[in-house]
Coordinates of C-alpha atoms (C1' of nucleotides) in Angstrom, one line a residue:
Chain N
M822 CA 0.0 0.0 0.0
A823 CA 1.1 3.6 -0.6
N824 CA 1.7 5.5 2.6
G825 CA -1.2 7.3 4.2
A826 CA -0.1 10.8 3.6
Q827 CA 0.3 10.3 -0.1
R828 CA -3.0 8.6 -0.6
S829 CA -4.8 11.3 1.4
E830 CA -3.4 13.8 -1.0
W831 CA -4.7 11.7 -3.9
T832 CA -8.1 11.4 -2.4
R833 CA -8.3 15.1 -1.9
A834 CA -7.4 15.8 -5.5
V835 CA -9.9 13.3 -6.6
R836 CA -12.7 14.7 -4.5
G837 CA -12.1 18.2 -5.7
F838 CA -12.2 16.9 -9.3
H839 CA -15.3 14.9 -8.6
A840 CA -17.1 17.8 -6.9
G841 CA -16.3 20.1 -9.8
A842 CA -17.7 17.6 -12.2
R843 CA -21.1 17.5 -10.6
S844 CA -21.5 21.2 -10.3
D845 CA -20.3 21.7 -13.8
F846 CA -22.7 19.4 -15.6
G847 CA -25.7 19.2 -13.4
S848 CA -27.5 16.0 -14.3
C849 CA -24.4 14.3 -15.6
S850 CA -22.3 12.5 -13.0
F851 CA -18.7 11.6 -12.7
A852 CA -16.6 10.0 -10.1
V853 CA -12.9 9.2 -10.3
V854 CA -11.3 7.3 -7.5
V855 CA -7.6 6.7 -7.4
A856 CA -5.9 4.3 -5.0
S857 CA -3.0 1.9 -4.9
S858 CA -3.1 -1.8 -4.5
V859 CA -0.3 -4.3 -3.9
N860 CA 0.7 -6.5 -6.8
G861 CA 2.2 -9.9 -6.7
A862 CA 5.8 -8.6 -6.4
G863 CA 4.8 -6.4 -3.4
G864 CA 5.0 -3.2 -5.4
A865 CA 2.4 -0.4 -5.3
V866 CA 0.2 -0.6 -8.4
P867 CA -1.8 2.5 -9.3
T868 CA -5.4 1.8 -9.8
V869 CA -7.9 4.1 -11.4
L870 CA -11.6 3.5 -11.1
L871 CA -13.6 5.5 -13.4
L872 CA -17.3 6.1 -13.4
C873 CA -18.4 8.2 -16.3
S874 CA -21.1 9.5 -18.6
Q875 CA -24.8 9.9 -18.5
G876 CA -27.6 8.6 -16.3
V877 CA -25.6 7.2 -13.4
P878 CA -27.4 7.3 -10.1
N879 CA -26.1 9.9 -7.7
S880 CA -25.8 7.4 -4.9
V881 CA -22.8 5.9 -6.6
I882 CA -21.1 9.2 -6.8
E883 CA -21.3 9.7 -3.1
S884 CA -19.6 6.4 -2.4
G885 CA -16.2 7.8 -3.1
E886 CA -16.4 9.7 0.2
R887 CA -16.5 6.4 2.1
A888 CA -13.5 4.8 0.5
R889 CA -11.4 4.0 3.5
V890 CA -10.2 0.4 3.5
Q891 CA -9.1 -1.3 0.3
P892 CA -10.7 1.5 -1.7
E893 CA -9.8 0.0 -5.0
T894 CA -11.7 -3.2 -4.5
T895 CA -14.6 -1.7 -2.6
E896 CA -15.1 1.0 -5.2
A897 CA -14.7 -1.3 -8.1
S898 CA -17.2 -3.7 -6.7
R899 CA -19.6 -0.9 -6.0
L900 CA -19.4 0.4 -9.6
V901 CA -19.8 -3.0 -11.1
E902 CA -22.7 -3.7 -8.7
T903 CA -24.3 -0.5 -9.9
A904 CA -23.9 -1.5 -13.5
I905 CA -25.5 -4.9 -12.9
Q906 CA -28.4 -3.3 -10.9
E907 CA -29.1 -0.5 -13.3
G908 CA -28.6 -2.3 -16.6
L909 CA -25.3 -0.6 -17.5
L910 CA -22.4 -2.1 -19.4
A911 CA -19.3 -2.6 -17.3
T912 CA -15.6 -3.0 -18.3
L913 CA -12.9 -4.1 -15.9
F914 CA -9.2 -4.4 -16.6
G915 CA -6.8 -6.1 -14.3
R916 CA -4.9 -9.1 -13.3
C917 CA -7.2 -12.1 -12.8
R918 CA -7.6 -15.8 -13.0
V919 CA -10.7 -17.4 -14.6
E920 CA -12.6 -20.6 -14.0
Y921 CA -15.4 -22.0 -16.0
E922 CA -17.6 -25.0 -15.6
G923 CA -20.6 -26.0 -17.6
R924 CA -20.8 -27.7 -21.0
A925 CA -17.0 -28.1 -20.5
A926 CA -14.7 -26.9 -17.9
S927 CA -11.6 -24.6 -18.0
T928 CA -9.0 -22.9 -15.8
L929 CA -7.1 -19.9 -16.8
K930 CA -4.1 -18.8 -14.6
E931 CA -3.4 -15.2 -13.6
G932 CA -2.9 -12.7 -16.3
E933 CA -4.1 -9.3 -17.4
R934 CA -7.4 -9.2 -19.1
L935 CA -10.3 -7.0 -20.1
V936 CA -13.7 -8.1 -18.8
V937 CA -16.9 -6.9 -20.3
L938 CA -20.3 -7.4 -18.5
K939 CA -23.3 -6.5 -20.7
P940 CA -26.7 -5.7 -19.4
D941 CA -28.2 -8.6 -21.3
G942 CA -26.2 -11.0 -19.2
T943 CA -23.3 -11.5 -21.5
A944 CA -19.8 -11.8 -20.0
L945 CA -16.6 -11.6 -22.0
V946 CA -13.0 -12.2 -20.9
H947 CA -10.5 -10.9 -23.5
S948 CA -6.8 -11.4 -23.4
D949 CA -4.4 -9.4 -25.6
E950 CA -4.9 -11.8 -28.5
G951 CA -7.6 -13.2 -30.6
Q952 CA -11.0 -12.3 -31.8
K953 CA -12.7 -14.7 -29.5
P954 CA -12.8 -14.1 -25.7
V955 CA -10.6 -16.5 -23.8
N956 CA -13.6 -17.2 -21.6
W957 CA -17.2 -16.0 -21.8
Q958 CA -20.8 -16.5 -20.8
P959 CA -23.6 -16.1 -23.3
P960 CA -26.5 -13.7 -23.0
G961 CA -29.1 -14.5 -20.3
C962 CA -26.7 -15.0 -17.4
T963 CA -26.9 -13.4 -14.0
H964 CA -23.9 -11.5 -13.0
E965 CA -22.7 -11.0 -9.4
V966 CA -19.8 -9.1 -8.0
Q967 CA -18.3 -9.3 -4.6
T968 CA -15.1 -8.6 -2.7
D969 CA -13.2 -11.5 -1.2
G970 CA -10.4 -10.1 1.0
D971 CA -8.3 -7.9 -1.3
S972 CA -9.7 -9.5 -4.4
L973 CA -12.7 -8.7 -6.5
V974 CA -14.7 -11.6 -7.8
V975 CA -17.2 -11.6 -10.7
R976 CA -19.5 -14.6 -11.0
S977 CA -21.8 -15.2 -13.9
R978 CA -24.3 -18.1 -13.9
R979 CA -27.0 -19.6 -16.1
E980 CA -29.2 -22.6 -16.0
T981 CA -30.1 -24.9 -18.9
P982 CA -27.4 -25.7 -19.2
E983 CA -26.0 -25.0 -15.7
E984 CA -22.9 -23.0 -16.3
V985 CA -20.7 -20.8 -14.1
L986 CA -18.0 -18.4 -14.9
L987 CA -15.8 -17.0 -12.2
V988 CA -13.3 -14.2 -12.6
E989 CA -11.1 -13.4 -9.6
F990 CA -9.2 -10.2 -9.8
E991 CA -5.9 -10.0 -7.8
S992 CA -5.8 -6.3 -8.8
V993 CA -8.1 -4.1 -10.7
D994 CA -6.5 -1.3 -12.7
H995 CA -9.6 0.1 -14.3
V996 CA -13.4 0.0 -14.1
A997 CA -15.8 1.9 -16.2
I998 CA -19.6 1.6 -16.5
F999 CA -21.7 2.9 -19.3
D1000 CA -25.3 3.5 -20.0
V1001 CA -25.5 2.1 -23.5
T1002 CA -28.3 2.8 -26.0
D1003 CA -28.0 1.1 -29.4
D1004 CA -30.8 0.5 -31.9
H1005 CA -28.4 -2.0 -33.5
D1006 CA -29.8 -1.9 -37.0
L1007 CA -27.1 -3.7 -38.9
S1008 CA -27.6 -4.1 -42.6
L1009 CA -25.6 -6.9 -44.1
T1010 CA -25.1 -7.9 -47.7
G1011 CA -23.2 -10.7 -49.3
T1012 CA -25.2 -13.4 -47.4
E1013 CA -26.6 -16.7 -48.6
E1014 CA -30.0 -14.9 -48.8
D1015 CA -28.5 -12.5 -51.4
L1016 CA -27.3 -15.5 -53.4
R1017 CA -30.8 -17.0 -53.3
D1018 CA -32.3 -13.8 -54.5
R1019 CA -30.0 -13.7 -57.4
I1020 CA -31.2 -17.0 -58.6
L1021 CA -34.9 -16.3 -57.9
E1022 CA -34.6 -13.1 -59.9
D1023 CA -33.1 -14.9 -62.9
P1024 CA -33.4 -18.7 -62.5
S1025 CA -31.6 -19.3 -65.9
I1026 CA -28.4 -18.4 -64.0
L1027 CA -28.6 -21.9 -62.6
E1028 CA -29.6 -23.5 -65.9
P1029 CA -31.8 -22.5 -68.8
G1030 CA -35.3 -23.7 -68.2
F1031 CA -35.0 -23.9 -64.4
E1032 CA -38.2 -23.0 -62.6
P1033 CA -38.1 -22.4 -58.8
R1034 CA -41.1 -23.7 -57.0
A1035 CA -40.3 -23.1 -53.4
T1036 CA -37.7 -22.0 -50.9
E1037 CA -37.0 -23.8 -47.7
R1038 CA -39.1 -26.7 -48.9
Q1039 CA -39.3 -29.3 -46.2
T1040 CA -38.1 -32.8 -46.7
P1041 CA -37.6 -35.6 -44.2
A1042 CA -33.9 -34.7 -44.2
G1043 CA -34.4 -31.0 -43.6
A1044 CA -35.3 -27.8 -45.5
V1045 CA -34.1 -27.4 -49.1
D1046 CA -32.7 -23.9 -50.0
I1047 CA -34.4 -23.8 -53.4
Y1048 CA -36.7 -26.5 -54.8
G1049 CA -37.9 -26.5 -58.4
V1050 CA -38.0 -28.3 -61.7
D1051 CA -35.8 -28.2 -64.8
G1052 CA -36.9 -27.9 -68.4
D1053 CA -37.5 -31.7 -68.6
G1054 CA -39.7 -31.7 -65.6
N1055 CA -37.2 -33.3 -63.3
A1056 CA -37.1 -32.3 -59.7
V1057 CA -34.3 -29.9 -58.7
V1058 CA -32.7 -29.4 -55.3
V1059 CA -30.4 -26.4 -54.9
E1060 CA -28.1 -26.0 -52.0
L1061 CA -26.6 -22.5 -51.6
K1062 CA -23.3 -21.5 -50.0
R1063 CA -22.0 -18.0 -49.8
R1064 CA -18.4 -19.1 -49.8
R1065 CA -16.1 -21.8 -51.1
V1066 CA -17.4 -25.2 -50.0
G1067 CA -15.9 -28.4 -48.7
P1068 CA -17.2 -32.0 -48.4
D1069 CA -19.8 -31.1 -45.7
A1070 CA -21.9 -29.1 -48.2
V1071 CA -21.9 -31.9 -50.7
S1072 CA -23.1 -34.3 -48.0
Q1073 CA -25.8 -31.9 -47.0
L1074 CA -27.0 -31.6 -50.6
N1075 CA -26.8 -35.4 -51.0
R1076 CA -29.0 -35.9 -47.9
Y1077 CA -31.7 -33.7 -49.4
V1078 CA -31.6 -35.4 -52.8
E1079 CA -31.7 -38.9 -51.4
S1080 CA -34.6 -37.9 -49.1
L1081 CA -36.6 -36.5 -52.0
E1082 CA -35.9 -39.6 -54.1
R1083 CA -37.6 -41.7 -51.5
D1084 CA -40.3 -39.2 -51.0
L1085 CA -41.3 -38.7 -54.6
H1086 CA -42.5 -41.3 -57.0
A1087 CA -39.8 -43.8 -57.9
E1088 CA -39.7 -42.8 -61.6
T1089 CA -39.0 -39.1 -60.7
T1090 CA -35.4 -38.0 -61.3
V1091 CA -34.0 -35.7 -58.6
R1092 CA -31.1 -33.5 -59.7
G1093 CA -29.0 -31.8 -57.0
F1094 CA -27.2 -28.5 -57.6
L1095 CA -24.6 -27.0 -55.4
V1096 CA -24.3 -23.2 -55.9
A1097 CA -21.2 -21.5 -54.4
P1098 CA -18.3 -19.3 -55.5
S1099 CA -16.1 -22.4 -55.7
V1100 CA -15.5 -25.9 -54.4
T1101 CA -12.5 -27.7 -53.0
E1102 CA -10.9 -30.6 -54.8
R1103 CA -12.3 -33.2 -52.4
A1104 CA -15.7 -31.7 -52.6
S1105 CA -15.6 -31.7 -56.3
R1106 CA -14.7 -35.4 -56.4
L1107 CA -17.6 -36.1 -54.0
L1108 CA -20.0 -34.2 -56.2
G1109 CA -18.9 -36.4 -59.1
E1110 CA -19.3 -39.6 -57.2
R1111 CA -22.8 -38.6 -56.1
G1112 CA -23.9 -37.4 -59.5
L1113 CA -24.5 -33.9 -58.2
E1114 CA -23.9 -30.7 -60.2
F1115 CA -22.0 -27.5 -59.4
V1116 CA -22.8 -23.9 -60.4
S1117 CA -20.3 -21.2 -59.6
L1118 CA -22.0 -18.1 -58.3
A1119 CA -21.2 -15.6 -55.6
P1120 CA -23.6 -13.6 -53.4
S1121 CA -22.4 -10.4 -55.0
P1122 CA -22.2 -10.0 -58.8
D1123 CA -18.7 -8.6 -58.9
T1124 CA -17.1 -11.3 -56.8
Chain P
M171 CA -19.3 23.4 -26.5
A172 CA -19.2 24.4 -22.9
N173 CA -18.1 27.9 -22.2
G174 CA -14.4 28.7 -21.9
A175 CA -14.3 29.5 -18.3
Q176 CA -15.8 26.3 -17.2
R177 CA -13.6 24.2 -19.4
S178 CA -10.6 26.0 -18.2
E179 CA -11.5 25.2 -14.6
W180 CA -11.8 21.5 -15.6
T181 CA -8.5 21.5 -17.3
R182 CA -6.8 22.9 -14.3
A183 CA -8.3 20.3 -12.0
V184 CA -7.2 17.6 -14.3
R185 CA -3.7 18.8 -14.7
G186 CA -3.3 18.9 -11.0
F187 CA -4.6 15.5 -10.7
H188 CA -2.3 14.3 -13.4
A189 CA 0.8 15.9 -11.9
G190 CA 0.1 14.3 -8.6
A191 CA -0.2 10.9 -10.2
R192 CA 3.2 11.1 -11.8
S193 CA 5.1 12.2 -8.6
D194 CA 3.3 9.6 -6.6
F195 CA 4.1 6.5 -8.6
G196 CA 7.3 7.3 -10.3
S197 CA 7.6 5.0 -13.3
C198 CA 3.9 4.6 -13.6
S199 CA 2.0 7.1 -15.6
F200 CA -1.5 8.5 -15.7
A201 CA -3.3 11.1 -17.6
V202 CA -6.9 12.1 -17.3
V203 CA -8.3 14.6 -19.6
V204 CA -11.8 16.0 -19.2
A205 CA -13.6 18.0 -21.8
S206 CA -17.1 18.5 -23.2
S207 CA -18.3 17.7 -26.7
V208 CA -21.6 18.5 -28.4
N209 CA -24.0 15.7 -28.8
G210 CA -26.6 15.4 -31.5
A211 CA -29.2 17.3 -29.5
G212 CA -26.8 20.2 -29.1
G213 CA -26.2 19.6 -25.4
A214 CA -22.9 19.5 -23.8
V215 CA -21.8 15.9 -23.1
P216 CA -19.1 15.3 -20.6
T217 CA -16.2 13.3 -22.0
V218 CA -13.5 11.6 -20.1
L219 CA -10.4 10.3 -21.7
L220 CA -8.4 8.1 -19.4
L221 CA -4.9 6.9 -19.9
C222 CA -3.8 4.5 -17.1
S223 CA -1.6 1.9 -15.8
Q224 CA 2.0 0.7 -16.5
G225 CA 4.5 1.2 -19.2
V226 CA 2.9 4.1 -21.0
P227 CA 5.4 6.5 -22.7
N228 CA 5.7 9.8 -21.0
S229 CA 5.3 11.7 -24.2
V230 CA 1.7 10.8 -24.2
I231 CA 1.2 12.1 -20.7
E232 CA 2.5 15.5 -21.7
S233 CA 0.0 15.8 -24.5
G234 CA -2.7 16.9 -22.1
E235 CA -0.9 20.2 -21.8
R236 CA -1.5 20.8 -25.4
A237 CA -5.2 20.2 -25.5
R238 CA -6.6 23.4 -26.9
V239 CA -8.9 22.8 -29.8
Q240 CA -11.3 19.8 -29.8
P241 CA -9.4 18.3 -27.0
E242 CA -11.7 15.3 -26.7
T243 CA -11.1 14.1 -30.3
T244 CA -7.5 15.1 -30.4
E245 CA -6.6 13.4 -27.1
A246 CA -8.6 10.3 -27.9
S247 CA -6.9 10.0 -31.2
R248 CA -3.5 10.5 -29.6
L249 CA -4.2 7.8 -27.0
V250 CA -5.4 5.3 -29.5
E251 CA -2.4 6.2 -31.8
T252 CA -0.1 5.5 -28.9
A253 CA -1.8 2.2 -28.2
I254 CA -1.4 1.1 -31.8
Q255 CA 2.3 2.2 -32.0
E256 CA 3.3 0.7 -28.7
G257 CA 1.4 -2.5 -28.8
L258 CA -1.2 -1.7 -26.2
L259 CA -4.8 -2.6 -26.0
A260 CA -7.2 0.3 -26.5
T261 CA -10.9 0.6 -25.6
L262 CA -13.2 3.4 -26.8
F263 CA -16.7 4.1 -25.8
G264 CA -19.0 6.5 -27.6
R265 CA -21.5 7.1 -30.3
C266 CA -20.4 5.8 -33.6
R267 CA -21.5 4.4 -36.9
V268 CA -19.7 1.4 -38.5
E269 CA -19.0 0.2 -42.0
Y270 CA -17.5 -3.0 -43.1
E271 CA -16.5 -4.3 -46.5
G272 CA -14.8 -7.6 -47.3
R273 CA -16.1 -11.1 -47.4
A274 CA -19.4 -9.5 -47.0
A275 CA -20.4 -5.8 -46.4
S276 CA -22.4 -4.1 -43.7
T277 CA -23.5 -0.8 -42.4
L278 CA -24.4 0.0 -38.8
K279 CA -26.1 3.3 -38.0
E280 CA -25.2 5.6 -35.2
G281 CA -25.4 4.1 -31.7
E282 CA -23.3 3.8 -28.5
R283 CA -20.8 1.0 -28.6
L284 CA -17.6 -0.3 -27.0
V285 CA -14.7 -0.7 -29.4
V286 CA -11.7 -2.8 -28.5
L287 CA -8.5 -2.7 -30.5
K288 CA -6.0 -5.4 -29.6
P289 CA -2.2 -5.3 -30.2
D290 CA -2.5 -8.4 -32.4
G291 CA -4.6 -6.5 -34.9
T292 CA -8.0 -7.6 -33.7
A293 CA -10.9 -5.1 -33.7
L294 CA -14.2 -5.6 -31.9
V295 CA -17.3 -3.4 -31.9
H296 CA -19.7 -4.4 -29.1
S297 CA -23.2 -3.2 -28.6
D298 CA -25.2 -3.6 -25.4
E299 CA -26.3 -7.1 -26.4
G300 CA -24.9 -10.4 -27.6
Q301 CA -21.8 -12.4 -27.1
K302 CA -20.6 -11.7 -30.6
P303 CA -19.4 -8.3 -31.6
V304 CA -21.8 -6.5 -33.9
N305 CA -18.8 -5.8 -36.2
W306 CA -15.2 -7.0 -36.0
Q307 CA -11.9 -7.6 -37.7
P308 CA -9.9 -10.7 -37.1
P309 CA -6.3 -10.7 -35.8
G310 CA -3.6 -9.6 -38.2
C311 CA -5.2 -6.4 -39.2
T312 CA -3.6 -3.0 -39.3
H313 CA -5.4 -0.4 -37.2
E314 CA -5.3 3.3 -37.9
V315 CA -6.9 6.3 -36.1
Q316 CA -7.4 9.8 -37.3
T317 CA -9.5 12.8 -36.6
D318 CA -11.9 14.0 -39.2
G319 CA -13.3 17.4 -38.2
D320 CA -15.0 16.8 -34.9
S321 CA -15.1 13.0 -35.3
L322 CA -12.6 10.3 -34.5
V323 CA -12.2 7.6 -37.1
V324 CA -10.8 4.1 -36.6
R325 CA -9.9 2.1 -39.6
S326 CA -8.8 -1.5 -39.6
R327 CA -7.6 -3.3 -42.7
R328 CA -6.3 -6.6 -43.8
E329 CA -5.4 -8.3 -47.1
T330 CA -6.1 -11.9 -48.1
P331 CA -8.9 -11.3 -48.1
E332 CA -9.1 -7.6 -48.5
E333 CA -11.3 -6.3 -45.7
V334 CA -11.8 -2.9 -44.2
L335 CA -13.6 -1.9 -41.0
L336 CA -14.4 1.7 -40.4
V337 CA -15.7 3.1 -37.1
E338 CA -16.6 6.8 -37.1
F339 CA -17.2 8.3 -33.7
E340 CA -19.5 11.3 -33.5
S341 CA -18.6 11.6 -29.8
V342 CA -16.1 9.7 -27.6
D343 CA -17.0 9.3 -24.0
H344 CA -14.1 7.2 -22.9
V345 CA -10.8 6.0 -24.0
A346 CA -8.4 3.8 -22.1
I347 CA -5.2 2.1 -23.2
F348 CA -3.6 -0.8 -21.4
D349 CA -0.3 -2.6 -21.5
V350 CA -1.5 -6.2 -21.4
T351 CA 0.6 -9.2 -20.5
D352 CA -1.1 -12.6 -20.6
D353 CA 0.5 -16.0 -20.8
H354 CA -3.0 -17.2 -21.7
D355 CA -2.5 -20.8 -20.6
L356 CA -6.1 -22.0 -20.8
S357 CA -6.6 -25.6 -19.7
L358 CA -9.9 -27.0 -21.0
T359 CA -11.5 -30.3 -20.3
G360 CA -14.6 -31.9 -21.7
T361 CA -13.4 -31.8 -25.3
E362 CA -13.6 -34.3 -28.1
E363 CA -10.0 -35.2 -27.2
D364 CA -11.1 -36.3 -23.7
L365 CA -13.7 -38.4 -25.3
R366 CA -11.1 -40.0 -27.5
D367 CA -8.8 -40.7 -24.6
R368 CA -11.6 -42.4 -22.7
I369 CA -12.0 -44.9 -25.5
L370 CA -8.3 -45.4 -26.1
E371 CA -7.8 -46.1 -22.4
D372 CA -10.6 -48.7 -22.4
P373 CA -11.5 -49.7 -26.0
S374 CA -14.1 -52.1 -24.7
I375 CA -16.3 -49.1 -23.9
L376 CA -17.0 -49.0 -27.6
E377 CA -17.5 -52.7 -28.0
P378 CA -15.9 -55.7 -26.4
G379 CA -13.1 -56.9 -28.6
F380 CA -12.5 -53.5 -30.3
E381 CA -8.8 -52.7 -30.9
P382 CA -7.8 -49.2 -31.9
R383 CA -5.1 -49.1 -34.5
A384 CA -4.7 -45.4 -35.3
T385 CA -6.1 -41.9 -34.5
E386 CA -6.5 -39.3 -37.3
R387 CA -6.0 -42.0 -39.9
Q388 CA -6.1 -40.5 -43.3
T389 CA -8.6 -41.5 -45.9
P390 CA -9.4 -40.0 -49.3
A391 CA -12.4 -38.4 -47.5
G392 CA -10.5 -37.0 -44.6
A393 CA -9.0 -38.0 -41.3
V394 CA -10.8 -40.6 -39.2
D395 CA -11.0 -39.9 -35.4
I396 CA -10.2 -43.5 -34.4
Y397 CA -9.5 -46.4 -36.7
G398 CA -9.3 -50.0 -35.6
V399 CA -10.7 -53.5 -35.9
D400 CA -13.4 -55.4 -34.1
G401 CA -13.2 -58.9 -32.6
D402 CA -14.0 -60.4 -36.0
G403 CA -11.3 -58.5 -37.8
N404 CA -13.6 -56.1 -39.5
A405 CA -12.4 -52.5 -40.0
V406 CA -13.9 -50.0 -37.6
V407 CA -14.3 -46.3 -38.1
V408 CA -15.2 -44.1 -35.1
E409 CA -16.4 -40.6 -35.3
L410 CA -16.4 -38.7 -32.0
K411 CA -18.6 -35.8 -31.0
R412 CA -18.4 -34.1 -27.6
R413 CA -22.1 -33.2 -27.7
R414 CA -25.5 -34.3 -29.0
V415 CA -25.2 -34.7 -32.7
G416 CA -27.4 -34.1 -35.7
P417 CA -27.5 -35.3 -39.3
D418 CA -24.2 -33.6 -40.2
A419 CA -22.2 -35.9 -38.0
V420 CA -23.8 -39.0 -39.5
S421 CA -23.0 -37.8 -43.0
Q422 CA -19.4 -37.2 -41.9
L423 CA -19.1 -40.7 -40.6
N424 CA -20.7 -42.1 -43.7
R425 CA -18.2 -40.3 -45.9
Y426 CA -15.3 -42.0 -44.1
V427 CA -16.9 -45.4 -44.1
E428 CA -17.7 -45.3 -47.8
S429 CA -14.2 -44.0 -48.6
L430 CA -12.6 -46.8 -46.7
E431 CA -14.9 -49.4 -48.3
R432 CA -13.4 -48.3 -51.7
D433 CA -9.9 -48.1 -50.4
L434 CA -9.7 -51.5 -48.7
H435 CA -10.2 -54.8 -50.3
A436 CA -13.6 -55.4 -51.6
E437 CA -14.4 -58.2 -49.2
T438 CA -13.5 -56.2 -46.1
T439 CA -16.4 -55.1 -44.0
V440 CA -16.2 -51.5 -42.6
R441 CA -18.3 -50.7 -39.6
G442 CA -19.0 -47.1 -38.6
F443 CA -19.5 -46.0 -35.0
L444 CA -20.8 -42.6 -34.0
V445 CA -19.8 -41.9 -30.4
A446 CA -21.5 -39.0 -28.7
P447 CA -23.6 -38.2 -25.6
S448 CA -26.8 -38.5 -27.7
V449 CA -28.3 -38.2 -31.2
T450 CA -31.3 -36.3 -32.6
E451 CA -34.2 -38.3 -34.0
R452 CA -33.3 -37.4 -37.6
A453 CA -29.7 -38.4 -37.0
S454 CA -30.8 -41.6 -35.5
R455 CA -32.9 -42.5 -38.5
L456 CA -30.0 -41.6 -40.8
L457 CA -27.7 -43.9 -38.9
G458 CA -30.2 -46.7 -39.4
E459 CA -30.5 -46.1 -43.1
R460 CA -26.7 -46.1 -43.5
G461 CA -26.2 -49.2 -41.4
L462 CA -24.1 -47.2 -38.9
E463 CA -23.9 -47.8 -35.2
F464 CA -24.2 -45.4 -32.2
V465 CA -22.5 -45.6 -28.8
S466 CA -23.6 -43.1 -26.1
L467 CA -20.6 -41.6 -24.4
A468 CA -19.7 -38.2 -23.0
P469 CA -16.3 -36.5 -22.7
S470 CA -16.7 -36.5 -18.9
P471 CA -17.6 -39.7 -17.0
D472 CA -20.3 -38.0 -14.9
T473 CA -22.2 -36.4 -17.7
Chain J
dG746 C1' -37.7 -26.1 -25.1
dC747 C1' -35.2 -28.8 -29.1
dC748 C1' -33.7 -29.1 -33.9
dT749 C1' -31.5 -27.4 -37.9
dA750 C1' -28.3 -24.8 -40.5
dG751 C1' -25.8 -20.3 -41.4
dG752 C1' -21.7 -17.5 -40.1
dT753 C1' -17.6 -11.6 -42.4
dC754 C1' -18.1 -17.9 -38.3
dC755 C1' -13.0 -18.3 -35.5
dC756 C1' -9.3 -21.4 -34.7
dG757 C1' -5.6 -25.0 -34.7
dT758 C1' -3.4 -28.4 -37.4
dT759 C1' -1.6 -30.4 -41.4
dA760 C1' -0.3 -31.1 -46.1
Chain H
dT985 C1' -1.1 -20.9 -48.3
dA986 C1' -5.4 -23.6 -48.5
dA987 C1' -8.2 -27.2 -46.6
dC988 C1' -10.4 -29.6 -43.2
dG989 C1' -13.0 -30.2 -39.0
dG990 C1' -13.8 -28.8 -34.0
dG991 C1' -16.1 -25.4 -31.0
dG992 C1' -18.2 -24.3 -24.0
dC993 C1' -19.0 -22.5 -31.0
dC994 C1' -23.2 -18.2 -31.3
dT995 C1' -27.4 -17.0 -33.6
dA996 C1' -31.7 -16.9 -36.0
dG997 C1' -35.8 -19.3 -37.4
dG998 C1' -39.2 -23.2 -36.9
dC999 C1' -41.9 -26.3 -34.5

DNA sequence: GCCTAGGTCCCGTTA
DNA sequence: TAACGGGGCCTAGGC
């Protein structure tokens, strides 16, 4: 721990800062708390806890006044607790270990990570690498935060299936909570649906004479992307893929074709088309063995 | 914008705070910059830019002194730029719109989001919901940040395939950069590999008399999880799944079996086993049609 | 709730 | 580099 005199000076500075913030912006609230914690090597590690932006209850702001013992953990916990209660998003950064148990089980030793807790019950633990979180909890979980001695512990649970994520912070360098509003109206192009629309708009792209009859037609083996007939009246099954395909897509198409062959009258010929930008060698060979056909087409015309 | 007198008061408070931080902790550096920006409704929105924790170059700290015009955007940009240059992780929170173009293309209208830029070239844009980022860029990308008038723009590119992510912040409420060290030694149990080990340890679990001969044995159709022989000398192909399986797993097993039937002598019988905790109804029917067998087994003994 | 299949899937491994 | 298959996959859409 830093010596008392120095921390007291810090706290004063912070309080002044904080007080100014509230008088300045009226309805908007800020609190910044600075304290030191002891890291594994016994050295003092500066810790900043930041509460910022709009719509944060005033009660939280006042809490800074009461930071006396282990202020960093207490304050961090309070902020995260507020986020959970009020439906805010919380981010924590610090040195932590992580345990997970549920569909599988994992242990992650101490390291510095960014933890994100979302109001929808999502939890993310991100290391310095990778697009995927090293540990996580899907939406719908219940988050809890508590202090355990010097450490801050975040727990996230769900049922069906029963799963628990535990993040134990040895030190917390940074906490921030945000009142997030997002209409999240993502518009995406280049999907399989775009590929489908291209064919429905001009079925001759697949083959001259092709006539689509249904999309998502049900068979005992599952739903067919496009079902129709060719110029000779044969049944046609089309499986669409937005990107280069491997053997799995061929098997999928084959399942549908075989299922329809049993379902329809015995004399009906069922042709299977795989539509994708390209195929791998092994998939191409499988197509040949199964008597299936391939049409090269991408979701976007220019690709 | 807030009036000049008020911002000046803020800036003074911040500087004092900042100076104290440096003298207190020596090698560790902090900078906190507070400023106001104008939101869409024309109101003043408080903005906090936070630079915290270890190993941050001093030059960045000094930059607070030069915050004169559009301090929020300039400082935010500087902090993110530092993170990119120095291999730090950066988080930004604010109101932004997002565009992506690459394997697909997307547009996301204005909303409040958390953006994470990792030193390995990963970019994440998280809204208030969902485990998956609403937009992202995988590792290996090159991040750039720049100011464009009042807005801060983050760009992330990669080649092979050519992909660009653009995040344009109308306002930035919070920026933090972190020097992350993580040995990321995740230990995971309950995987397909555990399931494999259970069978290799006691092959009779699959069937009395079963003798494993190889794992990942190559066939023209791909690698077989476990290859072996039964008590009668028939070839055995085992496909493992850590969880309840659907039709795709049956097709996969079927590909391997058919491939081996062609590869081996004609008179050799090839039996196919699907090992998983359970199967869906449709998958079960497919197994029957294909003459394949099912053994119920989970990665963990107690499941 | 389960089932089915898509995904800018990501990710590791191997040829 | 591409290909192949696993994943605590996640997610949307049906039933």
